[in-house]
Amino acid sequence: MDRFEEFWKAYPSRNPHANPKKPAHTAFLRAIKRGATADALIKAAQGYAQYVKAHSVKSMYVAMATTFLNQDRYDQYEDQKKLVTMEDILNGN
């Protein structure tokens, strides 16, 4: 699987709000040229998705992937610790 596709799959949904894929792909490649690794970007997308879920962030407030990448926001989520959600508590996890 293409590394960007892994990132895209991990990134939290903004549905039904816009999150154009082609500009995100360009931003992904630029982030790698600036020194980020694909693994770090994918891990950060997973961490951000976990944050969005744990804090019940409405889709309209989820950052567009291009913003997340262009503003280096991935630095905040690369080492995201597992956040316990209400769903985890109810399911006994």
XYZ file of N, CA and C in Angstrom:
279
model
N 0.847 -1.184 0.000
C 0.000 0.000 0.000
C 0.894 1.249 0.000
N 0.507 2.232 -0.769
C 1.182 3.527 -0.821
C 1.167 4.148 0.576
N 2.271 4.757 0.974
C 2.373 5.323 2.329
C 1.354 6.442 2.543
N 1.109 7.257 1.508
C 0.094 8.288 1.650
C -1.269 7.667 1.889
N -1.575 6.576 1.212
C -2.870 5.906 1.404
C -3.016 5.412 2.830
N -1.920 4.956 3.426
C -1.951 4.553 4.835
C -2.280 5.758 5.716
N -1.628 6.888 5.417
C -1.906 8.120 6.149
C -3.372 8.510 5.990
N -3.853 8.503 4.761
C -5.219 8.927 4.457
C -6.242 8.048 5.169
N -5.966 6.766 5.199
C -6.873 5.823 5.865
C -6.905 6.076 7.379
N -5.758 6.449 7.944
C -5.666 6.683 9.394
C -6.227 8.039 9.803
N -6.230 9.000 8.896
C -6.623 10.368 9.235
C -8.112 10.428 9.546
N -8.506 11.190 10.581
C -9.927 11.239 10.948
C -10.788 11.888 9.861
N -11.990 11.397 9.733
C -12.917 11.879 8.707
C -13.465 13.258 9.047
N -13.642 14.066 8.012
C -14.312 15.363 8.142
C -15.694 15.296 7.498
N -16.108 14.135 7.070
C -17.363 13.943 6.354
C -18.523 14.568 7.116
N -19.351 15.375 6.526
C -19.508 15.685 5.109
C -18.723 16.921 4.671
N -17.795 17.397 5.472
C -17.048 18.610 5.161
C -15.849 18.294 4.277
N -15.389 19.292 3.557
C -14.305 19.118 2.590
C -12.996 18.706 3.253
N -12.286 17.835 2.560
C -10.937 17.425 2.923
C -10.297 16.874 1.653
N -9.935 17.767 0.715
C -9.465 17.312 -0.586
C -8.210 16.449 -0.503
N -8.262 15.332 -1.190
C -7.206 14.332 -1.110
C -5.951 14.733 -1.893
N -6.118 15.265 -3.089
C -4.948 15.582 -3.914
C -4.040 16.622 -3.247
N -4.587 17.745 -2.728
C -3.706 18.692 -2.014
C -3.080 18.070 -0.759
N -3.793 17.171 -0.116
C -3.238 16.497 1.059
C -2.049 15.624 0.656
N -2.154 14.976 -0.490
C -1.048 14.146 -0.987
C 0.182 15.020 -1.248
N -0.029 16.180 -1.858
C 1.068 17.115 -2.114
C 1.690 17.581 -0.800
N 0.859 17.907 0.180
C 1.354 18.346 1.488
C 2.108 17.224 2.193
N 1.652 15.990 2.031
C 2.320 14.817 2.603
C 3.745 14.714 2.042
N 3.868 14.843 0.731
C 5.187 14.754 0.093
C 6.091 15.909 0.528
N 5.524 17.110 0.661
C 6.306 18.263 1.129
C 6.783 18.057 2.567
N 5.930 17.483 3.412
C 6.321 17.225 4.807
C 7.494 16.250 4.857
N 7.482 15.275 3.978
C 8.599 14.320 3.918
C 9.867 15.027 3.448
N 9.742 15.920 2.471
C 10.912 16.681 2.001
C 11.476 17.577 3.101
N 10.613 18.026 4.021
C 11.062 18.862 5.138
C 11.702 18.033 6.252
N 11.669 16.706 6.122
C 12.346 15.868 7.099
C 11.473 14.897 7.873
N 10.168 14.996 7.738
C 9.278 14.033 8.413
C 9.386 12.682 7.709
N 9.125 11.626 8.438
C 9.085 10.303 7.808
C 7.630 9.902 7.594
N 7.420 9.038 6.629
C 6.064 8.542 6.372
C 5.524 7.846 7.616
N 6.367 7.065 8.285
C 5.933 6.369 9.504
C 5.470 7.360 10.568
N 6.221 8.457 10.738
C 5.859 9.467 11.745
C 4.542 10.141 11.378
N 4.333 10.434 10.096
C 3.095 11.083 9.670
C 1.894 10.162 9.855
N 2.071 8.891 9.561
C 0.985 7.915 9.729
C 0.662 7.757 11.215
N 1.698 7.651 12.028
C 1.490 7.515 13.473
C 0.799 8.759 14.034
N 1.172 9.933 13.528
C 0.544 11.180 13.978
C -0.921 11.223 13.559
N -1.236 10.758 12.347
C -2.631 10.722 11.892
C -3.443 9.798 12.786
N -2.859 8.674 13.176
C -3.539 7.745 14.083
C -3.749 8.398 15.451
N -2.735 9.108 15.929
C -2.848 9.802 17.210
C -3.896 10.899 17.166
N -3.944 11.634 16.073
C -4.939 12.698 15.929
C -6.337 12.100 15.858
N -6.481 11.007 15.133
C -7.784 10.333 15.043
C -8.230 9.874 16.423
N -7.305 9.380 17.197
C -7.621 8.938 18.561
C -8.040 10.132 19.416
N -7.330 11.243 19.277
C -7.678 12.458 20.015
C -9.085 12.926 19.640
N -9.370 12.954 18.344
C -10.687 13.386 17.855
C -11.786 12.509 18.442
N -11.556 11.224 18.458
C -12.551 10.291 18.990
C -12.712 10.461 20.500
N -11.605 10.535 21.208
C -11.659 10.623 22.672
C -12.309 11.915 23.151
N -12.161 12.972 22.368
C -12.712 14.269 22.765
C -13.997 14.612 22.021
N -14.525 13.642 21.304
C -15.779 13.822 20.558
C -15.780 15.107 19.730
N -14.691 15.326 19.021
C -14.566 16.509 18.169
C -15.513 16.360 16.985
N -16.344 17.361 16.764
C -17.263 17.331 15.629
C -16.461 17.394 14.337
N -16.948 16.706 13.308
C -16.210 16.604 12.045
C -15.867 17.961 11.459
N -16.711 18.951 11.665
C -16.439 20.276 11.106
C -15.222 20.935 11.749
N -14.823 20.447 12.918
C -13.675 21.017 13.621
C -12.399 20.192 13.450
N -12.490 19.085 12.756
C -11.300 18.294 12.448
C -10.505 19.070 11.397
N -9.234 19.248 11.632
C -8.398 19.987 10.686
C -8.335 19.258 9.353
N -8.343 20.040 8.280
C -8.132 19.434 6.971
C -6.742 18.822 6.978
N -6.568 17.740 6.261
C -5.270 17.062 6.229
C -4.172 17.997 5.727
N -4.481 18.860 4.766
C -3.470 19.800 4.273
C -3.016 20.751 5.382
N -3.940 21.215 6.200
C -3.601 22.095 7.319
C -2.742 21.346 8.333
N -3.157 20.141 8.661
C -2.431 19.284 9.603
C -0.984 19.098 9.152
N -0.783 18.890 7.864
C 0.553 18.646 7.325
C 1.339 19.941 7.108
N 0.717 20.940 6.511
C 1.430 22.184 6.193
C 1.850 22.954 7.433
N 1.076 22.855 8.500
C 1.401 23.583 9.736
C 2.174 22.721 10.733
N 2.649 21.571 10.281
C 3.425 20.654 11.134
C 2.688 20.267 12.409
N 1.371 20.225 12.354
C 0.590 19.830 13.538
C 0.855 18.381 13.923
N 1.363 17.608 12.990
C 1.657 16.199 13.278
C 2.660 16.055 14.412
N 3.470 17.074 14.640
C 4.433 17.015 15.755
C 3.743 16.835 17.096
N 2.506 17.300 17.208
C 1.757 17.229 18.465
C 1.181 15.842 18.726
N 1.039 15.036 17.686
C 0.303 13.778 17.827
C 1.124 12.531 17.541
N 2.363 12.691 17.160
C 3.190 11.536 16.817
C 3.349 10.577 17.992
N 3.484 11.126 19.174
C 3.673 10.299 20.371
C 2.435 10.282 21.250
N 1.277 10.370 20.621
C 0.002 10.397 21.352
C -0.152 9.116 22.169
N -0.382 9.292 23.441
C -0.635 8.141 24.310
C -2.077 7.688 24.121
N -2.356 6.449 24.436
C -3.706 5.915 24.324
C -4.619 6.670 25.272
N -5.639 7.302 24.712
C -6.615 8.014 25.512
C -7.811 7.108 25.765
N -8.262 7.072 26.973
C -9.409 6.244 27.327
C -10.681 7.009 26.969
N -11.536 6.358 26.204
C -12.802 6.973 25.818
C -13.926 6.370 26.650
N -15.069 7.004 26.627
C -16.238 6.473 27.320
C -16.588 5.096 26.747
N -16.414 4.932 25.450
C -16.664 3.636 24.812
C -15.758 2.554 25.404
N -14.477 2.905 25.638
C -13.544 1.953 26.257
C -14.029 1.552 27.646
N -14.490 2.532 28.406
C -14.962 2.272 29.766
C -16.192 1.367 29.747
N -17.133 1.694 28.860
C -18.355 0.889 28.785
C -18.103 -0.532 28.302
N -17.061 -0.691 27.459
C -16.730 -2.017 26.945
C -15.731 -2.753 27.833
N -15.328 -2.135 28.935
C -14.427 -2.792 29.875
C -12.987 -2.865 29.397
N -12.601 -1.996 28.480
C -11.212 -1.988 27.954
C -10.321 -1.097 28.774
